[in-house]
Amino acid sequence: MRRSNSAIAGILSFVSMIGCLTVSTPSQAGETIRIGGTGSGLAAMRILGTEFQKRNPGAEVEVLASLGTLGGIEALGEGAIDVGLAARGLKPDESAKGVREAACITTALVFAANHDGQGVAIRSAELPALFRDPRPTWPDGTPLKLILRARTGSEYPYLIKVLPAMGAALDEAHQRRGVPMGATDQENADLALRTEGSLAMTTLLQIRTEKLTLRMLPLDGVEPSTETVANGSYPFPFRICLLLPAQPAAIGQQCVSFCESREGRDMLHRLGAVEEKKVNP
């Protein structure tokens, strides 16, 4: 459901009150860039935002708590933020309002575990059966506890496009009682960290930027890394885009340009993302 102007304003007001916005505060007051959207890219933008501020002392970068892709797009359209973050392509009605992809990166959609078992790997063809199983276990017999995502997120449409059988499997998983669900990327990671034997969907970018102590499992025999994403061998490349409105503020465009610069790209590579590869479904 589309959020109203007052709802968007309420989100921003609440986040501001709890003090989750600021990357760092320059000594001089100046222009403020507000960034929001999918949780998977927030920590990366905080890191790049800090570097951008060092080079632009009059600028202040504020990264909001997770609004999700849809919330970020709507906030951008309402003028509540300057740069959006999206983990899916824009829909025609969103593009028609002037929202556009300004810069895109590719990271790995990964399955990460809070489990110490060595040598555990996942086959993509086995994922539907895993999600349908009401009592899955790890190879050593430890109960495997799935962490589900909210249906409104971007991960499920991606998985279903790659593996159509995942649609029915995810429906079954959501119908089971007691299966934990992360409404945001940060809540998802927190649940995975607090649940012994958990298996959660996240991204290489979030794992690295938030320094999550989860074990990323190989998928179809390929380790998730910037190298395997870049060479196309990792089977689940995941696209995240910085968005701008039809008439962006100059400082917002400048921030995006920094992310696209050689230095920005090098930083993103170290953080787990590469320049966009046209291989995403």
Short mmCIF file of C-alpha atoms in Angstrom, two decimals:
data_model
loop_
_atom_site.label_atom_id
_atom_site.label_comp_id
_atom_site.label_asym_id
_atom_site.label_seq_id
_atom_site.Cartn_x
_atom_site.Cartn_y
_atom_site.Cartn_z
CA MET A 1 0.00 0.00 0.00
CA ARG A 2 1.33 3.46 -0.85
CA ARG A 3 2.31 5.56 2.11
CA SER A 4 0.78 9.04 2.40
CA ASN A 5 2.81 12.24 2.69
CA SER A 6 2.08 12.35 6.42
CA ALA A 7 3.22 8.73 6.83
CA ILE A 8 6.54 9.46 5.13
CA ALA A 9 6.97 12.55 7.30
CA GLY A 10 6.18 10.46 10.35
CA ILE A 11 8.83 7.89 9.47
CA LEU A 12 11.48 10.56 9.07
CA SER A 13 10.44 12.33 12.26
CA PHE A 14 10.54 9.10 14.29
CA VAL A 15 13.92 8.04 12.93
CA SER A 16 15.30 11.50 13.64
CA MET A 17 14.07 11.38 17.24
CA ILE A 18 15.76 8.08 18.02
CA GLY A 19 19.04 9.40 16.67
CA CYS A 20 19.80 6.78 14.04
CA LEU A 21 20.45 9.14 11.15
CA THR A 22 23.80 10.81 11.21
CA VAL A 23 26.97 9.29 9.79
CA SER A 24 29.04 12.07 11.33
CA THR A 25 28.57 15.78 11.89
CA PRO A 26 30.86 18.26 10.14
CA SER A 27 32.22 21.11 12.22
CA GLN A 28 30.57 23.60 9.86
CA ALA A 29 26.88 23.63 9.10
CA GLY A 30 26.18 22.99 5.43
CA GLU A 31 24.10 21.06 2.99
CA THR A 32 22.56 17.82 4.16
CA ILE A 33 22.18 14.70 2.01
CA ARG A 34 19.54 12.26 3.22
CA ILE A 35 19.89 8.67 2.00
CA GLY A 36 17.38 5.90 2.58
CA GLY A 37 15.97 2.67 1.22
CA THR A 38 16.93 -0.98 1.29
CA GLY A 39 18.68 -1.97 4.50
CA SER A 40 21.29 -4.08 2.72
CA GLY A 41 23.12 -1.00 1.44
CA LEU A 42 22.81 1.32 4.43
CA ALA A 43 26.09 0.48 6.17
CA ALA A 44 27.97 0.81 2.88
CA MET A 45 26.49 4.28 2.39
CA ARG A 46 27.50 5.26 5.92
CA ILE A 47 31.08 4.26 5.12
CA LEU A 48 31.14 6.06 1.77
CA GLY A 49 29.28 8.98 3.31
CA THR A 50 32.02 9.45 5.88
CA GLU A 51 34.63 9.64 3.12
CA PHE A 52 32.45 12.02 1.12
CA GLN A 53 32.19 14.33 4.14
CA LYS A 54 35.97 14.38 4.54
CA ARG A 55 36.24 15.73 1.00
CA ASN A 56 33.28 18.07 1.38
CA PRO A 57 33.48 19.63 4.88
CA GLY A 58 30.32 21.67 4.29
CA ALA A 59 28.24 18.55 3.65
CA GLU A 60 26.46 16.31 6.12
CA VAL A 61 25.39 12.80 5.13
CA GLU A 62 22.41 11.34 6.98
CA VAL A 63 21.65 7.66 6.39
CA LEU A 64 18.19 6.74 7.63
CA ALA A 65 17.20 3.57 9.38
CA SER A 66 15.83 1.00 6.93
CA LEU A 67 12.84 2.16 4.89
CA GLY A 68 13.03 -0.80 2.52
CA THR A 69 13.18 -0.43 -1.25
CA LEU A 70 9.54 0.69 -1.56
CA GLY A 71 9.84 3.14 1.32
CA GLY A 72 13.00 4.59 -0.18
CA ILE A 73 11.40 5.08 -3.58
CA GLU A 74 8.34 6.73 -2.05
CA ALA A 75 10.42 8.96 0.23
CA LEU A 76 12.51 10.03 -2.76
CA GLY A 77 9.39 10.81 -4.77
CA GLU A 78 8.01 12.88 -1.88
CA GLY A 79 11.25 14.86 -1.59
CA ALA A 80 11.90 13.52 1.92
CA ILE A 81 15.31 12.12 0.94
CA ASP A 82 17.91 13.04 -1.69
CA VAL A 83 19.25 9.61 -2.66
CA GLY A 84 17.33 6.34 -2.58
CA LEU A 85 18.56 2.75 -2.38
CA ALA A 86 16.69 0.00 -4.21
CA ALA A 87 17.25 -3.75 -4.37
CA ARG A 88 14.93 -4.22 -7.36
CA GLY A 89 14.27 -2.56 -10.68
CA LEU A 90 11.95 0.41 -10.86
CA LYS A 91 8.35 -0.20 -11.83
CA PRO A 92 6.88 1.81 -14.75
CA ASP A 93 4.78 4.01 -12.46
CA GLU A 94 7.86 4.79 -10.36
CA SER A 95 9.93 5.73 -13.39
CA ALA A 96 7.03 7.81 -14.69
CA LYS A 97 7.36 10.02 -11.60
CA GLY A 98 10.94 10.85 -12.52
CA VAL A 99 12.75 8.45 -10.19
CA ARG A 100 15.77 7.01 -11.98
CA GLU A 101 18.67 4.66 -11.40
CA ALA A 102 21.77 6.81 -11.02
CA ALA A 103 24.41 4.16 -10.20
CA CYS A 104 24.16 0.41 -9.69
CA ILE A 105 26.37 -2.20 -8.08
CA THR A 106 26.22 -5.99 -7.89
CA THR A 107 26.84 -8.01 -4.75
CA ALA A 108 26.05 -11.63 -3.86
CA LEU A 109 22.75 -12.81 -2.41
CA VAL A 110 24.04 -15.30 0.13
CA PHE A 111 22.78 -17.92 2.56
CA ALA A 112 24.52 -17.33 5.86
CA ALA A 113 24.48 -19.55 8.93
CA ASN A 114 24.95 -19.31 12.65
CA HIS A 115 26.42 -22.79 12.67
CA ASP A 116 29.99 -23.99 13.07
CA GLY A 117 29.85 -26.92 10.67
CA GLN A 118 32.76 -26.91 8.24
CA GLY A 119 32.35 -28.00 4.66
CA VAL A 120 28.60 -27.32 4.55
CA ALA A 121 27.39 -26.12 1.14
CA ILE A 122 24.07 -25.52 -0.56
CA ARG A 123 22.84 -26.49 -3.99
CA SER A 124 20.38 -24.04 -5.50
CA ALA A 125 18.25 -26.93 -6.80
CA GLU A 126 17.84 -28.15 -3.20
CA LEU A 127 16.56 -24.83 -1.83
CA PRO A 128 12.83 -25.44 -2.52
CA ALA A 129 12.92 -28.76 -0.64
CA LEU A 130 14.82 -27.14 2.23
CA PHE A 131 12.18 -24.44 2.65
CA ARG A 132 9.35 -27.00 2.42
CA ASP A 133 10.90 -29.23 5.08
CA PRO A 134 9.15 -28.63 8.44
CA ARG A 135 12.12 -30.02 10.40
CA PRO A 136 15.34 -29.43 8.46
CA THR A 137 18.68 -30.34 10.01
CA TRP A 138 22.33 -29.61 9.36
CA PRO A 139 24.51 -32.58 8.26
CA ASP A 140 25.65 -33.07 11.87
CA GLY A 141 22.04 -33.44 13.03
CA THR A 142 21.71 -29.95 14.54
CA PRO A 143 18.26 -28.44 13.87
CA LEU A 144 18.41 -25.98 10.98
CA LYS A 145 16.30 -22.92 11.76
CA LEU A 146 15.24 -20.89 8.77
CA ILE A 147 14.94 -17.14 9.09
CA LEU A 148 12.27 -15.94 6.67
CA ARG A 149 11.98 -12.52 5.05
CA ALA A 150 8.96 -10.27 4.73
CA ARG A 151 7.02 -10.94 1.54
CA THR A 152 7.30 -7.27 0.62
CA GLY A 153 11.08 -7.51 0.37
CA SER A 154 13.13 -7.85 -2.81
CA GLU A 155 14.71 -11.23 -2.05
CA TYR A 156 11.65 -13.39 -2.72
CA PRO A 157 10.82 -12.03 -6.20
CA TYR A 158 14.47 -12.48 -7.09
CA LEU A 159 14.60 -16.09 -5.86
CA ILE A 160 11.32 -17.02 -7.52
CA LYS A 161 12.54 -15.63 -10.84
CA VAL A 162 15.76 -17.64 -10.58
CA LEU A 163 14.08 -20.75 -9.12
CA PRO A 164 10.34 -20.82 -9.91
CA ALA A 165 9.77 -23.73 -7.49
CA MET A 166 10.69 -21.37 -4.64
CA GLY A 167 7.28 -19.70 -4.89
CA ALA A 168 5.33 -22.64 -3.46
CA ALA A 169 8.17 -23.51 -1.05
CA LEU A 170 8.16 -20.02 0.45
CA ASP A 171 4.37 -20.12 0.77
CA GLU A 172 4.65 -23.34 2.77
CA ALA A 173 7.39 -21.94 4.97
CA HIS A 174 5.34 -18.85 5.80
CA GLN A 175 2.33 -20.99 6.75
CA ARG A 176 4.28 -22.84 9.44
CA ARG A 177 3.91 -21.46 12.91
CA GLY A 178 6.88 -20.29 14.90
CA VAL A 179 9.26 -19.62 12.00
CA PRO A 180 11.00 -16.29 12.71
CA MET A 181 10.79 -13.55 10.10
CA GLY A 182 13.00 -10.51 9.63
CA ALA A 183 10.96 -7.50 8.49
CA THR A 184 14.10 -5.53 7.58
CA ASP A 185 17.62 -6.51 6.58
CA GLN A 186 18.90 -5.48 10.00
CA GLU A 187 16.21 -7.41 11.87
CA ASN A 188 16.92 -10.42 9.67
CA ALA A 189 20.61 -10.31 10.56
CA ASP A 190 19.86 -9.84 14.26
CA LEU A 191 17.54 -12.87 14.29
CA ALA A 192 20.16 -14.97 12.52
CA LEU A 193 22.84 -13.96 15.00
CA ARG A 194 20.65 -14.71 18.01
CA THR A 195 19.36 -18.07 16.74
CA GLU A 196 21.65 -21.08 17.09
CA GLY A 197 21.61 -23.17 13.91
CA SER A 198 20.00 -20.42 11.84
CA LEU A 199 20.12 -20.05 8.07
CA ALA A 200 19.27 -16.65 6.64
CA MET A 201 19.31 -14.83 3.33
CA THR A 202 21.46 -11.71 3.27
CA THR A 203 24.10 -10.17 1.04
CA LEU A 204 27.87 -10.17 0.89
CA LEU A 205 27.70 -6.38 1.11
CA GLN A 206 25.75 -6.43 4.36
CA ILE A 207 27.91 -9.18 5.87
CA ARG A 208 31.07 -7.17 5.29
CA THR A 209 29.85 -3.66 6.04
CA GLU A 210 28.03 -4.64 9.25
CA LYS A 211 30.81 -7.10 10.21
CA LEU A 212 28.27 -9.87 10.80
CA THR A 213 29.69 -13.02 12.37
CA LEU A 214 27.70 -15.36 10.17
CA ARG A 215 29.19 -18.10 7.98
CA MET A 216 28.48 -17.55 4.28
CA LEU A 217 27.87 -20.91 2.61
CA PRO A 218 29.10 -21.80 -0.87
CA LEU A 219 26.29 -21.99 -3.41
CA ASP A 220 26.56 -24.62 -6.15
CA GLY A 221 30.18 -25.05 -5.12
CA VAL A 222 31.07 -21.35 -5.52
CA GLU A 223 32.16 -19.15 -2.63
CA PRO A 224 30.46 -15.74 -2.47
CA SER A 225 33.07 -13.04 -3.07
CA THR A 226 33.63 -9.94 -5.15
CA GLU A 227 35.78 -12.03 -7.46
CA THR A 228 33.11 -14.68 -8.15
CA VAL A 229 30.47 -11.98 -8.59
CA ALA A 230 32.72 -10.09 -11.00
CA ASN A 231 33.57 -13.12 -13.14
CA GLY A 232 29.97 -14.33 -13.23
CA SER A 233 30.59 -17.69 -11.55
CA TYR A 234 28.51 -16.96 -8.44
CA PRO A 235 24.94 -18.05 -9.27
CA PHE A 236 22.99 -15.39 -7.32
CA PRO A 237 24.28 -11.90 -8.25
CA PHE A 238 22.14 -9.26 -6.58
CA ARG A 239 21.70 -5.72 -7.85
CA ILE A 240 21.44 -2.60 -5.67
CA CYS A 241 20.96 0.86 -7.16
CA LEU A 242 21.33 4.42 -5.99
CA LEU A 243 18.30 6.41 -7.12
CA LEU A 244 17.84 10.10 -7.83
CA PRO A 245 14.68 12.13 -8.42
CA ALA A 246 13.84 13.94 -11.65
CA GLN A 247 15.44 17.14 -10.37
CA PRO A 248 18.16 16.08 -7.91
CA ALA A 249 19.86 18.50 -5.57
CA ALA A 250 23.38 19.28 -6.71
CA ILE A 251 24.84 17.87 -3.49
CA GLY A 252 22.92 14.61 -3.98
CA GLN A 253 24.27 14.23 -7.50
CA GLN A 254 27.74 15.00 -6.19
CA CYS A 255 27.43 12.23 -3.60
CA VAL A 256 26.38 9.71 -6.26
CA SER A 257 29.27 10.83 -8.45
CA PHE A 258 31.67 10.12 -5.59
CA CYS A 259 30.25 6.59 -5.32
CA GLU A 260 30.88 6.16 -9.05
CA SER A 261 34.43 7.52 -8.87
CA ARG A 262 37.49 5.28 -8.94
CA GLU A 263 37.93 5.75 -5.21
CA GLY A 264 34.26 5.02 -4.54
CA ARG A 265 34.30 1.90 -6.70
CA ASP A 266 37.45 0.66 -4.99
CA MET A 267 35.82 1.14 -1.59
CA LEU A 268 32.69 -0.70 -2.69
CA HIS A 269 34.80 -3.55 -4.05
CA ARG A 270 36.46 -3.96 -0.66
CA LEU A 271 33.04 -3.86 0.97
CA GLY A 272 31.63 -6.66 -1.20
CA ALA A 273 30.18 -5.11 -4.36
CA VAL A 274 31.35 -4.61 -7.92
CA GLU A 275 30.27 -2.43 -10.81
CA GLU A 276 27.00 -3.63 -12.21
CA LYS A 277 27.10 -6.73 -14.37
CA LYS A 278 24.19 -7.26 -16.73
CA VAL A 279 23.55 -10.77 -15.49
CA ASN A 280 20.82 -10.17 -12.89
CA PRO A 281 17.34 -11.54 -13.68
#
